[in-house]
mmCIF file of C-alpha atoms in Angstrom:
data_model
loop_
_atom_site.group_PDB
_atom_site.id
_atom_site.type_symbol
_atom_site.label_atom_id
_atom_site.label_comp_id
_atom_site.label_asym_id
_atom_site.label_seq_id
_atom_site.Cartn_x
_atom_site.Cartn_y
_atom_site.Cartn_z
ATOM 1 C CA MET A 14 31.599 -17.207 -26.714
ATOM 2 C CA SER A 15 34.480 -15.455 -24.681
ATOM 3 C CA VAL A 16 35.086 -11.547 -23.868
ATOM 4 C CA GLU A 17 37.984 -12.024 -26.495
ATOM 5 C CA ASP A 18 35.818 -13.217 -29.204
ATOM 6 C CA THR A 19 33.304 -10.473 -28.847
ATOM 7 C CA GLY A 20 35.323 -7.707 -27.608
ATOM 8 C CA ARG A 21 32.240 -6.870 -25.370
ATOM 9 C CA ILE A 22 32.285 -6.884 -21.758
ATOM 10 C CA PRO A 23 29.125 -8.994 -20.677
ATOM 11 C CA SER A 24 26.364 -6.870 -18.996
ATOM 12 C CA ARG A 25 25.300 -7.539 -15.469
ATOM 13 C CA PRO A 26 22.109 -9.813 -14.916
ATOM 14 C CA ARG A 27 19.255 -7.218 -14.254
ATOM 15 C CA SER A 28 18.052 -7.169 -10.557
ATOM 16 C CA HIS A 29 14.575 -8.564 -9.689
ATOM 17 C CA ARG A 30 14.098 -6.662 -6.565
ATOM 18 C CA PRO A 31 10.957 -4.725 -6.598
ATOM 19 C CA GLY A 32 11.120 -0.935 -6.755
ATOM 20 C CA PRO A 33 9.866 1.512 -4.134
ATOM 21 C CA LYS A 34 6.295 1.575 -5.621
ATOM 22 C CA GLN A 35 6.069 -2.181 -5.963
ATOM 23 C CA GLY A 36 7.304 -2.808 -2.554
ATOM 24 C CA ALA A 37 4.640 -0.297 -1.203
ATOM 25 C CA LYS A 38 1.887 -1.809 -2.935
ATOM 26 C CA ARG A 39 2.974 -5.395 -1.698
ATOM 27 C CA SER A 40 3.305 -4.122 1.797
ATOM 28 C CA GLU A 41 -0.182 -2.818 1.535
ATOM 29 C CA ARG A 42 -1.636 -5.733 -0.120
ATOM 30 C CA ARG A 43 0.231 -8.155 2.737
ATOM 31 C CA ARG A 44 -1.108 -5.669 5.391
ATOM 32 C CA ASN A 45 -4.703 -6.038 3.964
ATOM 33 C CA GLN A 46 -4.520 -9.699 3.934
ATOM 34 C CA ILE A 47 -3.644 -9.702 7.567
ATOM 35 C CA VAL A 48 -6.351 -7.454 8.513
ATOM 36 C CA ARG A 49 -9.148 -9.144 6.387
ATOM 37 C CA ALA A 50 -8.271 -12.362 8.226
ATOM 38 C CA ALA A 51 -8.300 -10.771 11.664
ATOM 39 C CA VAL A 52 -11.690 -8.995 10.969
ATOM 40 C CA ARG A 53 -13.019 -12.651 10.139
ATOM 41 C CA LEU A 54 -11.779 -14.383 13.196
ATOM 42 C CA PHE A 55 -12.518 -11.242 15.430
ATOM 43 C CA SER A 56 -16.326 -11.630 13.982
ATOM 44 C CA GLU A 57 -16.487 -15.284 14.394
ATOM 45 C CA LYS A 58 -14.721 -16.025 17.453
ATOM 46 C CA GLY A 59 -14.638 -12.626 19.273
ATOM 47 C CA TYR A 60 -11.754 -10.391 19.922
ATOM 48 C CA TYR A 61 -10.229 -11.650 23.347
ATOM 49 C CA PRO A 62 -10.249 -15.481 22.221
ATOM 50 C CA THR A 63 -8.520 -14.688 18.783
ATOM 51 C CA THR A 64 -4.844 -14.876 19.190
ATOM 52 C CA MET A 65 -1.976 -13.162 17.068
ATOM 53 C CA ALA A 66 -1.245 -17.142 15.948
ATOM 54 C CA ASP A 67 -4.541 -17.442 14.901
ATOM 55 C CA ILE A 68 -4.370 -14.350 12.736
ATOM 56 C CA ALA A 69 -1.300 -15.633 11.219
ATOM 57 C CA ASP A 70 -2.457 -19.115 10.398
ATOM 58 C CA ALA A 71 -5.942 -17.488 8.925
ATOM 59 C CA ALA A 72 -3.595 -15.001 6.753
ATOM 60 C CA LYS A 73 -1.323 -17.756 5.980
ATOM 61 C CA VAL A 74 1.802 -15.692 7.094
ATOM 62 C CA SER A 75 4.498 -16.010 9.755
ATOM 63 C CA LYS A 76 3.463 -14.807 13.261
ATOM 64 C CA GLY A 77 6.523 -12.534 13.120
ATOM 65 C CA LEU A 78 5.454 -10.994 9.835
ATOM 66 C CA ILE A 79 2.479 -9.570 11.641
ATOM 67 C CA TYR A 80 4.651 -7.648 13.802
ATOM 68 C CA VAL A 81 6.221 -6.189 11.023
ATOM 69 C CA TYR A 82 3.029 -4.209 10.264
ATOM 70 C CA PHE A 83 1.403 -4.008 13.602
ATOM 71 C CA ASN A 84 2.404 -3.795 17.049
ATOM 72 C CA ASP A 85 -0.117 -5.908 18.754
ATOM 73 C CA LYS A 86 -3.599 -7.216 17.963
ATOM 74 C CA ASN A 87 -5.264 -4.070 19.539
ATOM 75 C CA ASP A 88 -3.292 -2.222 16.458
ATOM 76 C CA VAL A 89 -5.047 -4.659 14.139
ATOM 77 C CA LEU A 90 -8.134 -3.952 15.219
ATOM 78 C CA PHE A 91 -7.801 -0.066 15.342
ATOM 79 C CA TYR A 92 -6.329 -0.220 11.632
ATOM 80 C CA ALA A 93 -9.453 -2.212 10.384
ATOM 81 C CA LEU A 94 -11.954 0.395 11.936
ATOM 82 C CA ARG A 95 -9.889 3.405 10.991
ATOM 83 C CA PHE A 96 -9.199 1.993 7.445
ATOM 84 C CA VAL A 97 -13.095 1.535 6.588
ATOM 85 C CA LEU A 98 -13.818 5.237 7.823
ATOM 86 C CA ASP A 99 -11.013 6.717 5.590
ATOM 87 C CA MET A 100 -12.615 5.076 2.848
ATOM 88 C CA TYR A 101 -15.917 6.949 2.783
ATOM 89 C CA ASP A 102 -14.600 9.837 0.562
ATOM 90 C CA SER A 103 -14.368 7.510 -2.097
ATOM 91 C CA TYR A 104 -17.712 6.433 -1.971
ATOM 92 C CA VAL A 105 -19.076 10.082 -2.130
ATOM 93 C CA THR A 106 -17.720 12.097 -5.057
ATOM 94 C CA PRO A 107 -19.665 15.515 -5.356
ATOM 95 C CA THR A 108 -19.443 17.988 -8.223
ATOM 96 C CA LEU A 109 -19.571 21.500 -7.972
ATOM 97 C CA ASP A 110 -22.905 21.989 -9.822
ATOM 98 C CA GLN A 111 -24.797 19.616 -7.696
ATOM 99 C CA ASN A 112 -27.806 20.841 -5.650
ATOM 100 C CA PRO A 113 -27.450 20.135 -1.948
ATOM 101 C CA LEU A 114 -30.490 17.536 -2.167
ATOM 102 C CA ALA A 115 -28.527 15.287 -4.875
ATOM 103 C CA MET A 116 -25.529 15.557 -2.275
ATOM 104 C CA LEU A 117 -27.538 14.405 0.738
ATOM 105 C CA GLN A 118 -28.976 11.389 -1.392
ATOM 106 C CA MET A 119 -25.310 10.686 -2.627
ATOM 107 C CA ALA A 120 -23.954 10.946 1.016
ATOM 108 C CA LEU A 121 -26.667 8.410 2.295
ATOM 109 C CA ARG A 122 -26.251 5.790 -0.721
ATOM 110 C CA GLY A 123 -22.383 6.158 -0.637
ATOM 111 C CA LEU A 124 -22.558 5.161 3.274
ATOM 112 C CA CYS A 125 -24.919 2.179 2.575
ATOM 113 C CA ARG A 126 -22.486 0.948 -0.253
ATOM 114 C CA LEU A 127 -19.519 1.385 2.339
ATOM 115 C CA VAL A 128 -21.472 -0.403 4.929
ATOM 116 C CA ASN A 129 -22.277 -3.390 2.594
ATOM 117 C CA ASP A 130 -18.682 -3.554 1.406
ATOM 118 C CA HIS A 131 -17.526 -3.783 5.086
ATOM 119 C CA ILE A 132 -20.268 -5.299 7.133
ATOM 120 C CA GLN A 133 -17.897 -7.207 9.525
ATOM 121 C CA GLU A 134 -16.063 -4.089 10.254
ATOM 122 C CA HIS A 135 -18.885 -2.067 10.991
ATOM 123 C CA MET A 136 -20.282 -4.990 13.180
ATOM 124 C CA LEU A 137 -16.610 -5.036 15.038
ATOM 125 C CA ALA A 138 -17.099 -1.067 15.500
ATOM 126 C CA TYR A 139 -19.974 -1.827 17.769
ATOM 127 C CA ARG A 140 -18.812 -5.024 19.122
ATOM 128 C CA SER A 141 -15.027 -4.188 19.772
ATOM 129 C CA SER A 142 -14.364 -0.830 20.073
ATOM 130 C CA LYS A 143 -14.407 -0.482 23.773
ATOM 131 C CA ASP A 144 -11.070 -2.691 23.510
ATOM 132 C CA LEU A 145 -9.276 0.029 21.826
ATOM 133 C CA THR A 146 -7.358 2.532 23.827
ATOM 134 C CA PRO A 147 -8.804 6.016 24.841
ATOM 135 C CA LEU A 148 -6.636 7.848 22.292
ATOM 136 C CA GLN A 149 -7.732 4.948 19.472
ATOM 137 C CA ARG A 150 -11.308 5.492 20.215
ATOM 138 C CA LEU A 151 -11.006 9.308 19.828
ATOM 139 C CA GLU A 152 -9.785 8.930 16.289
ATOM 140 C CA ILE A 153 -12.301 6.486 15.113
ATOM 141 C CA LYS A 154 -14.895 8.967 16.796
ATOM 142 C CA THR A 155 -13.082 11.564 14.691
ATOM 143 C CA GLY A 156 -13.513 9.618 11.673
ATOM 144 C CA GLU A 157 -17.539 9.035 12.231
ATOM 145 C CA LEU A 158 -17.928 12.775 13.085
ATOM 146 C CA LYS A 159 -16.355 13.873 9.529
ATOM 147 C CA ILE A 160 -18.956 11.413 7.892
ATOM 148 C CA ALA A 161 -21.599 13.331 10.132
ATOM 149 C CA ARG A 162 -20.233 16.648 9.022
ATOM 150 C CA LEU A 163 -21.282 16.075 5.446
ATOM 151 C CA PHE A 164 -24.817 14.925 6.114
ATOM 152 C CA ARG A 165 -24.935 18.095 8.589
ATOM 153 C CA ALA A 166 -23.545 20.361 5.662
ATOM 154 C CA CYS A 167 -26.371 19.131 3.135
ATOM 155 C CA LEU A 168 -29.167 19.574 5.729
ATOM 156 C CA GLU A 169 -28.193 23.132 6.613
ATOM 157 C CA SER A 170 -27.899 23.616 2.583
ATOM 158 C CA CYS A 171 -31.102 22.345 2.018
ATOM 159 C CA LEU A 172 -32.746 24.276 4.482
ATOM 160 C CA GLN A 173 -31.089 27.518 3.457
ATOM 161 C CA ASN A 174 -32.349 26.864 -0.118
ATOM 162 C CA ARG A 175 -35.647 26.042 1.213
ATOM 163 C CA ILE A 176 -35.537 22.551 0.032
ATOM 164 C CA MET A 177 -36.754 21.151 3.271
ATOM 165 C CA ASN A 178 -39.015 22.244 5.918
ATOM 166 C CA PRO A 179 -37.169 22.935 9.468
ATOM 167 C CA VAL A 180 -35.741 19.874 11.276
ATOM 168 C CA ASN A 181 -33.567 19.049 14.501
ATOM 169 C CA ILE A 182 -30.202 18.978 12.200
ATOM 170 C CA GLU A 183 -28.236 17.020 15.075
ATOM 171 C CA ILE A 184 -31.167 14.382 15.545
ATOM 172 C CA MET A 185 -31.392 13.850 11.494
ATOM 173 C CA VAL A 186 -27.612 13.521 10.908
ATOM 174 C CA TYR A 187 -27.720 10.578 13.264
ATOM 175 C CA GLN A 188 -30.599 8.874 11.753
ATOM 176 C CA TYR A 189 -28.951 8.988 8.589
ATOM 177 C CA VAL A 190 -25.712 7.436 10.003
ATOM 178 C CA MET A 191 -27.694 4.902 12.049
ATOM 179 C CA PHE A 192 -29.626 4.032 8.889
ATOM 180 C CA GLY A 193 -26.466 2.989 7.160
ATOM 181 C CA HIS A 194 -25.318 1.201 10.237
ATOM 182 C CA THR A 195 -28.395 -0.699 10.432
ATOM 183 C CA TRP A 196 -27.697 -2.420 7.079
ATOM 184 C CA ALA A 197 -24.825 -4.251 8.877
ATOM 185 C CA LEU A 198 -26.257 -4.558 12.384
ATOM 186 C CA LYS A 199 -29.473 -6.254 10.948
ATOM 187 C CA ASN A 200 -28.138 -7.668 8.109
ATOM 188 C CA TRP A 201 -29.451 -11.151 9.075
ATOM 189 C CA VAL A 202 -32.907 -9.659 8.426
ATOM 190 C CA PHE A 203 -32.738 -7.215 5.483
ATOM 191 C CA ARG A 204 -30.718 -9.642 3.140
ATOM 192 C CA ASP A 205 -33.269 -11.985 2.476
ATOM 193 C CA LYS A 206 -36.009 -9.162 2.235
ATOM 194 C CA CYS A 207 -34.605 -6.428 -0.022
ATOM 195 C CA THR A 208 -31.665 -5.391 -2.067
ATOM 196 C CA LEU A 209 -29.198 -2.777 -1.034
ATOM 197 C CA ASP A 210 -30.593 -0.502 -3.609
ATOM 198 C CA GLU A 211 -33.900 -1.140 -2.461
ATOM 199 C CA TYR A 212 -33.073 -0.343 1.309
ATOM 200 C CA ALA A 213 -31.281 2.795 0.259
ATOM 201 C CA ALA A 214 -34.447 3.918 -1.905
ATOM 202 C CA ALA A 215 -36.565 3.018 1.334
ATOM 203 C CA GLY A 216 -34.272 5.271 3.649
ATOM 204 C CA GLU A 217 -34.706 8.316 1.024
ATOM 205 C CA GLN A 218 -38.408 7.642 1.388
ATOM 206 C CA HIS A 219 -38.305 7.817 5.394
ATOM 207 C CA LEU A 220 -35.655 10.251 5.870
ATOM 208 C CA ILE A 221 -35.606 12.633 3.066
ATOM 209 C CA ALA A 222 -39.007 12.653 1.358
ATOM 210 C CA PRO A 223 -41.297 13.880 4.226
ATOM 211 C CA PHE A 224 -39.311 16.808 5.230
ATOM 212 C CA LEU A 225 -39.117 18.226 1.452
ATOM 213 C CA THR A 226 -40.996 21.724 0.395
ATOM 214 C CA ALA A 227 -42.713 21.958 -2.555
ATOM 215 C CA LYS A 228 -39.737 23.094 -4.252
ATOM 216 C CA GLY A 229 -37.732 20.258 -2.860
ATOM 217 C CA LYS A 230 -40.175 17.509 -4.167
ATOM 218 C CA LYS A 231 -39.843 18.721 -7.602
ATOM 219 C CA LEU A 232 -35.983 18.398 -7.270
ATOM 220 C CA PHE A 233 -36.159 14.789 -5.714
ATOM 221 C CA GLU A 234 -38.660 13.293 -7.923
ATOM 222 C CA PRO A 235 -35.734 12.990 -10.960
ATOM 223 C CA LEU A 236 -33.059 11.891 -8.266
ATOM 224 C CA ARG A 237 -35.307 9.139 -7.125
ATOM 225 C CA ILE A 238 -35.921 7.917 -10.817
ATOM 226 C CA GLU A 239 -32.356 8.170 -11.992
ATOM 227 C CA ALA A 240 -31.418 6.192 -8.425
ATOM 228 C CA ARG A 241 -33.734 3.347 -9.794
#
């Protein structure tokens, strides 16, 4: 049927190009696809033996596309380590009415879950962070310090509220951090002996329970039962 037959001008076909939001999501998915492939290769082959061509093959993308998102292999490693640290906030969701002991428990369990979901990245942080530039290493340390500050704030509040007996806060903070990281570093041992929840519960018994006051023990018991 022609224009003369209908009297109407045919509409233009709709564009199928993605909008800005769709394009951003697609870019993020592609970037994460590349990073996951790189992390796997870095973990299996090592950082130095892995080439950008290897990463492209594993991610099933062209080598040129990788350079759209990353400057070099070092940039891929840095993004992977920083991305995991930035995710910690999403694993710990405090509420205004939470007592500091509940927040401390949440901080520890949140770190354990984060490590469990990104075991290879945490292994890489210990194996390959030396391959980052000094500025990149500083940024990774800053991300870890952010996690440490949350544990420190929880401990200080527990002491102020007489929920815990006096402890060396600086040492205790990194006892919590290292406990979470150990799930990745020694996962080959623990994965056959206990679940993640059992591991986290054991951490609470070793790192929280022994330091509680009588008031703290009363607050901790319902938290421990609820977490089962």
